Coordinates of C-alpha atoms in Angstrom, one line a residue:
X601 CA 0.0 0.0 0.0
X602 CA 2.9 2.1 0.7
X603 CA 4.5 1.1 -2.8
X604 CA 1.5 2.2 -4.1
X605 CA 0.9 5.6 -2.7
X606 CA 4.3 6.4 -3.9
X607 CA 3.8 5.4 -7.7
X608 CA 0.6 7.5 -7.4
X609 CA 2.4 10.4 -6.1
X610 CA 5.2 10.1 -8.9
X611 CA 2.5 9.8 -11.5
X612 CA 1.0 13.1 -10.2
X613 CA 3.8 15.0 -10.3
X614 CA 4.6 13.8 -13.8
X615 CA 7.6 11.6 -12.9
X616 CA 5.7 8.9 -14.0
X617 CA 3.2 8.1 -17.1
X618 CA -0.4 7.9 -16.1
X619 CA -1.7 4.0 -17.4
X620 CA -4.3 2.0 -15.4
X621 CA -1.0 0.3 -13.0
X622 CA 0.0 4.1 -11.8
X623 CA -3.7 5.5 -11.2
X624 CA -5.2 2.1 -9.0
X625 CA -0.9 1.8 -7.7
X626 CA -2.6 2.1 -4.3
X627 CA -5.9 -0.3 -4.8
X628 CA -3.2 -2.9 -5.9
X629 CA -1.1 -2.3 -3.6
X630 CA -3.9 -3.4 -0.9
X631 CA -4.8 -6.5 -3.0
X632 CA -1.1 -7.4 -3.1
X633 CA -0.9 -6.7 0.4
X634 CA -3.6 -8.7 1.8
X635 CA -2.3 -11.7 -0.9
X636 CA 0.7 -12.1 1.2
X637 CA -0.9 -11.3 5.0
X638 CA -3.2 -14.2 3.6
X639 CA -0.5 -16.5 2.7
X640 CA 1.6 -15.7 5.9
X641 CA -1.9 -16.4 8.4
X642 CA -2.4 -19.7 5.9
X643 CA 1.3 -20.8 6.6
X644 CA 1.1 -20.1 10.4
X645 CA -2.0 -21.6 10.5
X646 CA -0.5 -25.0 9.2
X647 CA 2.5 -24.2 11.4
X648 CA 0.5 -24.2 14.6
X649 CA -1.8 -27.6 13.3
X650 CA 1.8 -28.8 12.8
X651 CA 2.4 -28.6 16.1
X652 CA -0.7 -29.7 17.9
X653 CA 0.0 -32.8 16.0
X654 CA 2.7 -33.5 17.4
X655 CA 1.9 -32.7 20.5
X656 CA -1.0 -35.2 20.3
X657 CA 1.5 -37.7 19.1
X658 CA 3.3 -37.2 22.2
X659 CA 0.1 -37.1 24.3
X660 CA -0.9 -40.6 23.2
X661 CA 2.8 -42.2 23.3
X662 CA 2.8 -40.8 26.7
X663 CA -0.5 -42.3 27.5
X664 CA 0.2 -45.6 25.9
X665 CA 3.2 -45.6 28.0
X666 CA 1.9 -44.6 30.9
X667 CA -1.1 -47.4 30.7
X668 CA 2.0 -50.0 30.4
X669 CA 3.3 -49.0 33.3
X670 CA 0.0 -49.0 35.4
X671 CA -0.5 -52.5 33.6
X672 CA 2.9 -53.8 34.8
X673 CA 3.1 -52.5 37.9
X674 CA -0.6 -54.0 39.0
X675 CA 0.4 -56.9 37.3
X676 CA 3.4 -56.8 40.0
X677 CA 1.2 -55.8 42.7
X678 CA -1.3 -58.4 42.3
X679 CA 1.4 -61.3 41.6
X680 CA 3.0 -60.2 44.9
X681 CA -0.7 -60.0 46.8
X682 CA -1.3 -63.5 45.1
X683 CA 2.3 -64.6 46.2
X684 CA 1.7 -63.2 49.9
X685 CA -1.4 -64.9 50.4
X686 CA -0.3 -68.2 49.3
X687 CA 2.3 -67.8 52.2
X688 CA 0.3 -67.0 54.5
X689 CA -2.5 -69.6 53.6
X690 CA 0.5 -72.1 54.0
X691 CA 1.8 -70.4 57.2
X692 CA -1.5 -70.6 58.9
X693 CA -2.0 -74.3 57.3
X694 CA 1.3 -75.2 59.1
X695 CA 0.5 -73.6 62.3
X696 CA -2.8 -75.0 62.3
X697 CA -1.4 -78.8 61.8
X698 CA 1.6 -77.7 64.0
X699 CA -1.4 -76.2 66.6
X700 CA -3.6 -79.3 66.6
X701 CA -1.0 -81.7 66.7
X702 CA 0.7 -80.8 69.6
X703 CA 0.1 -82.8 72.6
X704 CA -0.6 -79.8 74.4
X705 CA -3.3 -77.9 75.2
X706 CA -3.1 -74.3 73.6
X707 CA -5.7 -71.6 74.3
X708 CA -6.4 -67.7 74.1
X709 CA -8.3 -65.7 77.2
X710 CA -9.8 -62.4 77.4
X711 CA -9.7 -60.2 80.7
X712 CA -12.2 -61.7 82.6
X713 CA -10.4 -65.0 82.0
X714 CA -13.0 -66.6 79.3
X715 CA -11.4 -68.7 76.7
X716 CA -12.0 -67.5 73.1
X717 CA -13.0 -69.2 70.6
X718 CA -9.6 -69.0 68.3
X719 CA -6.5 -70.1 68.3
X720 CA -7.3 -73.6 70.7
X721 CA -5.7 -77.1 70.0
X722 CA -7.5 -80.1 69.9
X723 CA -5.6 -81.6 72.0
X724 CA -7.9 -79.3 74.8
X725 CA -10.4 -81.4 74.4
X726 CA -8.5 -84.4 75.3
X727 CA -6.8 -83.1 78.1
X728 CA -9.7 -81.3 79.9
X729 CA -12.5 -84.3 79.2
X730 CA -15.1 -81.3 77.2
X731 CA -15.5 -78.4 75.3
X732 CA -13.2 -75.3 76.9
X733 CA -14.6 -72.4 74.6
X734 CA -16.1 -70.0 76.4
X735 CA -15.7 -71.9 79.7
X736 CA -13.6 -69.8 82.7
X737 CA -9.9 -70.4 83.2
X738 CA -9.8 -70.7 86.6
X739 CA -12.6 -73.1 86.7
X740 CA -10.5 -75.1 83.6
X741 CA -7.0 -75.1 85.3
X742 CA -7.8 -74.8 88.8
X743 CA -10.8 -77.2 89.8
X744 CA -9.4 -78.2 93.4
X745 CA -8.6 -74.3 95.1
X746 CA -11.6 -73.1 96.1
X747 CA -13.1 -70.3 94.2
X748 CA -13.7 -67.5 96.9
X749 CA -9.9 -68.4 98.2
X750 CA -7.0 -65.5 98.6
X751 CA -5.2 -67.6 96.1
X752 CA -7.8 -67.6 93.3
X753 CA -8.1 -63.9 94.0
X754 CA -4.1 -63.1 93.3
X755 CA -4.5 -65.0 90.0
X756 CA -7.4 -62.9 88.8
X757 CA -5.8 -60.0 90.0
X758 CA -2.4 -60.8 88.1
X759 CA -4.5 -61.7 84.8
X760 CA -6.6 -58.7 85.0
X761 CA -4.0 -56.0 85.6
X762 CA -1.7 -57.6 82.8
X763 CA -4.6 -56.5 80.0
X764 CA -3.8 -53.1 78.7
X765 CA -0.2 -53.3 80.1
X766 CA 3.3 -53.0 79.1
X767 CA 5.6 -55.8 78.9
X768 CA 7.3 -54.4 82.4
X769 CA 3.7 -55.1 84.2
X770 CA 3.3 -58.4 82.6
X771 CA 6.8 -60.0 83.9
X772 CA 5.7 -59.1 87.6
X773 CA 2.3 -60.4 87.1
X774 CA 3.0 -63.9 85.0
X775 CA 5.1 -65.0 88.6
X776 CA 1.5 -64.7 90.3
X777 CA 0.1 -67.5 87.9
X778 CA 0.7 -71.1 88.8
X779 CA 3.3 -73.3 87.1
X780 CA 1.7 -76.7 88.3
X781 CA -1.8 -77.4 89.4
X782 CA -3.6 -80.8 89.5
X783 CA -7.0 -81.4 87.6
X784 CA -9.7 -84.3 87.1
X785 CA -10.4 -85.7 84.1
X786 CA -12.6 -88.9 84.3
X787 CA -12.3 -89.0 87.8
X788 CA -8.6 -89.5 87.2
X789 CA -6.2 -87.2 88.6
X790 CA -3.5 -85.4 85.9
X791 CA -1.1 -82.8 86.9
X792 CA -0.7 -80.5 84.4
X793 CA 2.0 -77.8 84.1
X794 CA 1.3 -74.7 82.8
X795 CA 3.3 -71.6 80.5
X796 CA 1.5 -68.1 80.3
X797 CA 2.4 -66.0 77.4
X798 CA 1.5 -62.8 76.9
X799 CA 0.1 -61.5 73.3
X800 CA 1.4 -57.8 72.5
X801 CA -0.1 -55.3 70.5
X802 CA 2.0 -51.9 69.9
X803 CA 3.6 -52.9 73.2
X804 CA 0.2 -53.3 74.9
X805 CA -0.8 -56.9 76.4
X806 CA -4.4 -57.6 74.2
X807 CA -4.3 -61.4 75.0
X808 CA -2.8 -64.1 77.3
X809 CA -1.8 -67.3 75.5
X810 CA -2.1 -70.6 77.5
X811 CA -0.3 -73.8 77.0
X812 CA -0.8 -76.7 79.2
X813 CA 1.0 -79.9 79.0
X814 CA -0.2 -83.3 81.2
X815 CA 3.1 -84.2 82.8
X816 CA 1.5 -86.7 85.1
X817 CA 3.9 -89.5 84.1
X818 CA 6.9 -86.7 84.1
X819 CA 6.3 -86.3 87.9
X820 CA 5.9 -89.9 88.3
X821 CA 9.5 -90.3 86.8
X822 CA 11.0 -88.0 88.7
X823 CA 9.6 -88.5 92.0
X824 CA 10.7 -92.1 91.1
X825 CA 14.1 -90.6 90.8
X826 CA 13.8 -88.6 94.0
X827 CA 12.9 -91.9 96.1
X828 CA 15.8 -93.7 94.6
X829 CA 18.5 -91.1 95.4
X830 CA 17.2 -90.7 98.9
X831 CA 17.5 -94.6 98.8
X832 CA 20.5 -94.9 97.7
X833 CA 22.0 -91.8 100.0
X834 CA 20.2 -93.7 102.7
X835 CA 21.8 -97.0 102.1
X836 CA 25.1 -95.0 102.0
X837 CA 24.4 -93.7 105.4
X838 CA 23.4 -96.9 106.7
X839 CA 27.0 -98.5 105.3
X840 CA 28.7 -95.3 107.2
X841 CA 27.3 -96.3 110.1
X842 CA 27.6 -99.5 109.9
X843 CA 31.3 -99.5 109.5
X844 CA 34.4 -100.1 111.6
X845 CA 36.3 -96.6 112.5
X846 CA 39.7 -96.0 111.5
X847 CA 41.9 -98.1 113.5
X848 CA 39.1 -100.6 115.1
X849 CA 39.1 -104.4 114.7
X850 CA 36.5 -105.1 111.8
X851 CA 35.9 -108.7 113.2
X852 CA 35.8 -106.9 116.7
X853 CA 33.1 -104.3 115.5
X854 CA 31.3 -106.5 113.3
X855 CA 30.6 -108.7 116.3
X856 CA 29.1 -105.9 118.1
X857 CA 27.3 -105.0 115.6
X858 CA 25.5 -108.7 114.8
X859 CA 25.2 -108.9 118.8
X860 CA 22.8 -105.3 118.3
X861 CA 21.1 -106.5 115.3
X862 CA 20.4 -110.0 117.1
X863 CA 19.0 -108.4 120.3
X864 CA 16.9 -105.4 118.3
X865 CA 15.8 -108.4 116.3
X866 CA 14.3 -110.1 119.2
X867 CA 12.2 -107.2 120.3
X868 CA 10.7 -106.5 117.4
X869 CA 9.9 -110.1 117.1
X870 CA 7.8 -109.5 120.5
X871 CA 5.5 -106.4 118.6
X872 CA 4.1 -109.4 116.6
X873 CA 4.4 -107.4 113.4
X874 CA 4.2 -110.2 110.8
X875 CA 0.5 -109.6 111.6
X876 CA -1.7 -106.3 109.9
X877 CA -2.4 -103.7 111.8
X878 CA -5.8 -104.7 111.3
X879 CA -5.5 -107.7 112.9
X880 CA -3.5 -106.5 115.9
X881 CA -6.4 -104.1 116.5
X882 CA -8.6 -106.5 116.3
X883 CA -7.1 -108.0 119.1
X884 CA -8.5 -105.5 122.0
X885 CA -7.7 -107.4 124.9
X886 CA -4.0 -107.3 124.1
X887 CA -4.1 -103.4 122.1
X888 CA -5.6 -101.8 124.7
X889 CA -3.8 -103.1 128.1
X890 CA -1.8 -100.4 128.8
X891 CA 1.2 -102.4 130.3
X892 CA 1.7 -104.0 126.8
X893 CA 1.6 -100.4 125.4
X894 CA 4.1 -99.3 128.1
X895 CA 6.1 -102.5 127.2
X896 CA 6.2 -101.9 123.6
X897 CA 7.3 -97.8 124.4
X898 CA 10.2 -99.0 126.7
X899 CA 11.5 -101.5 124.0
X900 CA 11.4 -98.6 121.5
X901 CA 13.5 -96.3 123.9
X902 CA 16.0 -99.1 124.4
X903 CA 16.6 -99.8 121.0
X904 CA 16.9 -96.5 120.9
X905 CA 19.5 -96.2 122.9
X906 CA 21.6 -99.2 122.1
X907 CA 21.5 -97.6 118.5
X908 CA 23.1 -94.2 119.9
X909 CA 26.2 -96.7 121.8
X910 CA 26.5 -97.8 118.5
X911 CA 26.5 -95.0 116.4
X912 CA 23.7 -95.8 114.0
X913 CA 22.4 -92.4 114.3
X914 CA 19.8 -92.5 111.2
X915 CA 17.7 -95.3 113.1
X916 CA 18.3 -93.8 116.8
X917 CA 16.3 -90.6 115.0
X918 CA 13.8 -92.3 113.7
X919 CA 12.9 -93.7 116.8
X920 CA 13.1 -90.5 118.5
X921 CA 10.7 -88.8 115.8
X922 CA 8.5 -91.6 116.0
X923 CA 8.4 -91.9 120.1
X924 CA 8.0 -87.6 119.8
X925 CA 4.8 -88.5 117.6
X926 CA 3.1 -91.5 119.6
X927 CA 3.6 -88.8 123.1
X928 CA 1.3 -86.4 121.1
X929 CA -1.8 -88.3 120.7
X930 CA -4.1 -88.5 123.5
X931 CA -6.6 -90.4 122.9
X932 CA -6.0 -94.2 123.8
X933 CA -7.2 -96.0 120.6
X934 CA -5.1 -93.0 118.3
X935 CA -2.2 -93.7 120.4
X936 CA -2.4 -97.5 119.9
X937 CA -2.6 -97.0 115.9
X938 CA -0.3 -94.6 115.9
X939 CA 2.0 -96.9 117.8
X940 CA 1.4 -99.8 115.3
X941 CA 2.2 -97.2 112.5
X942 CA 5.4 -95.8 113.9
X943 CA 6.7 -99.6 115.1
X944 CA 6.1 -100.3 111.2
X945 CA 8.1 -97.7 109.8
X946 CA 11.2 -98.3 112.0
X947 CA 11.2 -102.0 111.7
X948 CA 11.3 -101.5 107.8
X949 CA 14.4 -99.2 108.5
X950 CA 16.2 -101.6 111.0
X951 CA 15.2 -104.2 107.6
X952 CA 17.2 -102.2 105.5
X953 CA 20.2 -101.8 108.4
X954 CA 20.1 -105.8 108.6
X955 CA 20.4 -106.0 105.0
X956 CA 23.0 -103.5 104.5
X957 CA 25.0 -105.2 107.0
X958 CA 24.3 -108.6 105.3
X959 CA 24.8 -108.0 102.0
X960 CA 28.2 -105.3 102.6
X961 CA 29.8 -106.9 105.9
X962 CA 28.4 -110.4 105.8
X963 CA 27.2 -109.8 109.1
X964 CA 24.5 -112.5 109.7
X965 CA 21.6 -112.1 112.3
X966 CA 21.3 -116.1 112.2
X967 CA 23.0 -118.7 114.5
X968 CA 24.2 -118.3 118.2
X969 CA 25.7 -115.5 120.0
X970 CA 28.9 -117.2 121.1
X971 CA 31.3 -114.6 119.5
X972 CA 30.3 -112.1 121.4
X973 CA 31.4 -113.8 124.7
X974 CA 34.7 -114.1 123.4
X975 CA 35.0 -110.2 122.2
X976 CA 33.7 -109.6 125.8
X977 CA 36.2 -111.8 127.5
X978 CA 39.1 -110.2 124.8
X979 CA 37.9 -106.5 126.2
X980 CA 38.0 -107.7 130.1
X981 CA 41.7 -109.4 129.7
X982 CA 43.0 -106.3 127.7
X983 CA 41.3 -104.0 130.5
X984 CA 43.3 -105.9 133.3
X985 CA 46.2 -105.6 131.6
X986 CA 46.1 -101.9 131.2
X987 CA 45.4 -101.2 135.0
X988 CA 48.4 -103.7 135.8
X989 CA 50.9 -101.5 133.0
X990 CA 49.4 -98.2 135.3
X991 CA 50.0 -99.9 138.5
X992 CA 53.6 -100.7 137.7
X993 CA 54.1 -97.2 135.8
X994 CA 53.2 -95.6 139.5
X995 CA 55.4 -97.7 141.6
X996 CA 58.3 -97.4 138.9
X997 CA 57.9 -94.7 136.2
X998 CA 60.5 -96.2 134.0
X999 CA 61.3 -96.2 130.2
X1000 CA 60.4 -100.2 130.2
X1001 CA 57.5 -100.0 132.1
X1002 CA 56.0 -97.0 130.4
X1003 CA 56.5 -98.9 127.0
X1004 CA 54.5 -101.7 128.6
X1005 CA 51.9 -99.4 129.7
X1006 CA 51.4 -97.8 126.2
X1007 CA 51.3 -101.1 124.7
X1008 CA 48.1 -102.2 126.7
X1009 CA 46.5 -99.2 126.1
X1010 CA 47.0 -99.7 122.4
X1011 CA 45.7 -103.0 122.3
X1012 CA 42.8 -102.1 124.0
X1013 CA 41.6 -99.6 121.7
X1014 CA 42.2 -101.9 119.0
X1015 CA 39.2 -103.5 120.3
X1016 CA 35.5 -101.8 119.8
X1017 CA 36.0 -100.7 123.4
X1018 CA 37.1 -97.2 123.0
X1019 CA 34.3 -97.0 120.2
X1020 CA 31.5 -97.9 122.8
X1021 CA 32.8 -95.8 125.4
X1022 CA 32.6 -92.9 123.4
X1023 CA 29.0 -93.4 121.8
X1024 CA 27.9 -93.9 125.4
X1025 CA 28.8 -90.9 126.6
X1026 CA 27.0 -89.2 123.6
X1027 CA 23.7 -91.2 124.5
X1028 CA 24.3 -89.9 128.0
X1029 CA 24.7 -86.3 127.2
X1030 CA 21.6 -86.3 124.6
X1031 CA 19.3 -87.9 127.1
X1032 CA 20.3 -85.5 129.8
X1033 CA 19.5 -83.0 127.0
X1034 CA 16.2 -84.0 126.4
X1035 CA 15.6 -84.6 130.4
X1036 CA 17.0 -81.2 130.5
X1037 CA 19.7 -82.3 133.3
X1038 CA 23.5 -81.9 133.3
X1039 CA 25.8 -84.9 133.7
X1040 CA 29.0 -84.4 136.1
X1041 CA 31.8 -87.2 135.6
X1042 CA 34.0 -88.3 138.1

């Protein structure tokens, strides 16, 4: 247009010919003009459809992309879900064979001591004789201690306060909660032991886990166990006592000892205890004279003391426990069974010293007592002899006659002499202990 206005003006002024292009310059100028706006509008126009194109392109790639992605990763997540509950389908599986194959009884309670209804093993059912779901703990594991007792009480107490607690609480309260109790099942008694576990949730107690386990043949074992060690630390006792101190004639002891053994022997023989105690009690006119009861309590103190001179302490206690427990019953016919009782259980342990003696020394209870006259006899003649070595040591103090001296005295504590000297002054000193009187030699 401005090309055009120019030819116009040159035309005017005569620069330029007048024709049709010089006089309609400016008309064409516009036409020309808006030719080329047109084309430039036309070519942007493409330019910018151009590029939403592409940008569409881009949009979809990304989408398609993007979708791929999603598809993949739930693909991912739902192979790991699928994977996760396969393991822990086959981790409950096990624990639920593991669970209800155990021979144990493994339960869940809530506060007020109520077994739930998950997480019990069969073997409950087995062990209790019925159904424990829903059924009280304390009624399940504690039939026998009465319900209204203080020790019922400090259970509940412990159980309760452990709900809603922190570990620290729990490990004060779980010592409160018996270890052992004893049940009925089929009017058979089991002893069960029993291992409380607490069930945390963020560090808070939400459940207490029970497991129970019948160890009624376990106890049997071991008390089994028990009894024979005692037996067999008795026995050793017994062979202790039984045997010759250091320096003492074995034949000379062992005499003594048969002698004891023969004499105890006899007395018991007298209490008539091949018979039951039923029998014996049956037989009032000779049970309940009380100079046969008197007669039966002085043999008892004598063998007694004969087993004190002779150092078998473990049967000398007996007796005194036994004579301590006869002196407490007052009532005539409880004293008479409790003296039948008490005469049993020493004669079994004076049994168990004659076999002991039998079966270790060879010392015999059988045949006569002829021996022992001779180990008397020894003791008197060695006896002599010492007083005659003092006799002649006094009169002439010299080195020949104190050698004699010492010689006598050795031989006669070779001889069980010394050894009954010396357990008869202990028998003295703890009778005078229980008579509460004091002994003065001289």
């Amino acid at each position: 247009m401005l090309l055009g206005a120019v030819i116009v003006g040159l035309t005017t002024a005569g620069i330029l010919p007048a024709n049709d292009i010089s006089v309609q310059a400016i008309p064409i100028g516009n036409a020309l003009e808006l030719i080329l706006l047109s084309m430039g509008l036309a070519d942007r126009f493409n330019f910018i459809q151009e590029e939403n194109l592409e940008m569409e392109l881009e949009a979809k790639k990304l989408e398609i992309r993007f979708t791929k992605n999603i598809i993949n990763e739930v693909e991912i997540q739902t192979k790991s879900a699928l994977q996760s509950k396969a393991k822990a389908e086959k981790s409950a599986k096990e624990v639920s064979f593991l669970l209800h194959n155990l021979n144990q009884a493994v339960f869940t309670i809530d506060i007020e001591g109520y077994v739930l209804d998950r997480t019990v093993s069969n073997y409950s059912q087995e062990l209790f004789g019925f159904n424990i779901i829903g059924r009280s703990v304390y009624d399940i594991l504690f039939p026998l201690i009465p319900k209204e007792s203080e020790e019922i009480e400090l259970i509940k107490f412990a159980i309760q306060t452990s709900f809603y607690s922190d570990n620290v609480q729990w490990d004060m309260n779980k010592e409160d909660i018996p270890k052992k109790s004893i049940i009925k099942n089929g009017g058979r008694k089991k002893v069960i032991e029993i291992i409380p576990n607490a069930i945390f949730e963020d560090d808070i107690c939400i459940e207490i886990m029970l497991t129970v386990t019948d160890i009624t043949e376990k106890e049997v074992l071991e008390n089994e166990i028990f009894r024979q060690k005692e037996n067999d630390t008795k026995r050793q006792q017994i062979i202790s006592e039984l045997s010759p101190k250091e320096g003492e004639n074995p034949s000379s002891h062992n005499s003594l000892i048969r002698s004891f053994l023969v004499k105890t022997n006899e007395l018991f023989e007298s209490f008539k205890l091949e018979s039951s105690p039923r029998k014996i009690l049956d037989e009032k006119k000779r049970t309940e004279d009380k100079e046969e009861l008197d007669n039966i309590l002085r043999h008892l103190h004598t063998i007694k003391g004969n087993s004190r001179i002779f150092g078998l302490t473990g049967l000398s206690s007996l007796i005194h426990k036994g004579e301590s427990i006869i002196k407490s019953e007052e009532n005539h016919d409880d004293r008479i069974k409790s003296v039948l009782s008490e005469i049993d259980s020493i004669k079994k342990e004076f049994d168990l010293y004659k076999k002991m003696a039998y079966d270790v020394f060879s010392i015999s209870t059988e045949g006569s007592n002829g021996h022992q006259k001779v180990i008397f006899e020894i003791d008197e003649k060695n006896i002599k002899a010492l007083k005659k070595g003092i006799r002649h040591f006094i009169e002439d103090n010299s080195k020949e006659n104190l050698m004699l001296l010492k010689k006598a005295e050795e031989n006669l504590f070779k001889t069980p002499f010394s050894r009954l000297l010396k357990n008869y002054e202990k028998m003295i000193e703890e009778v005078s202990t229980e008579i509460e009187k004091k002994v003065k030699y001289t």
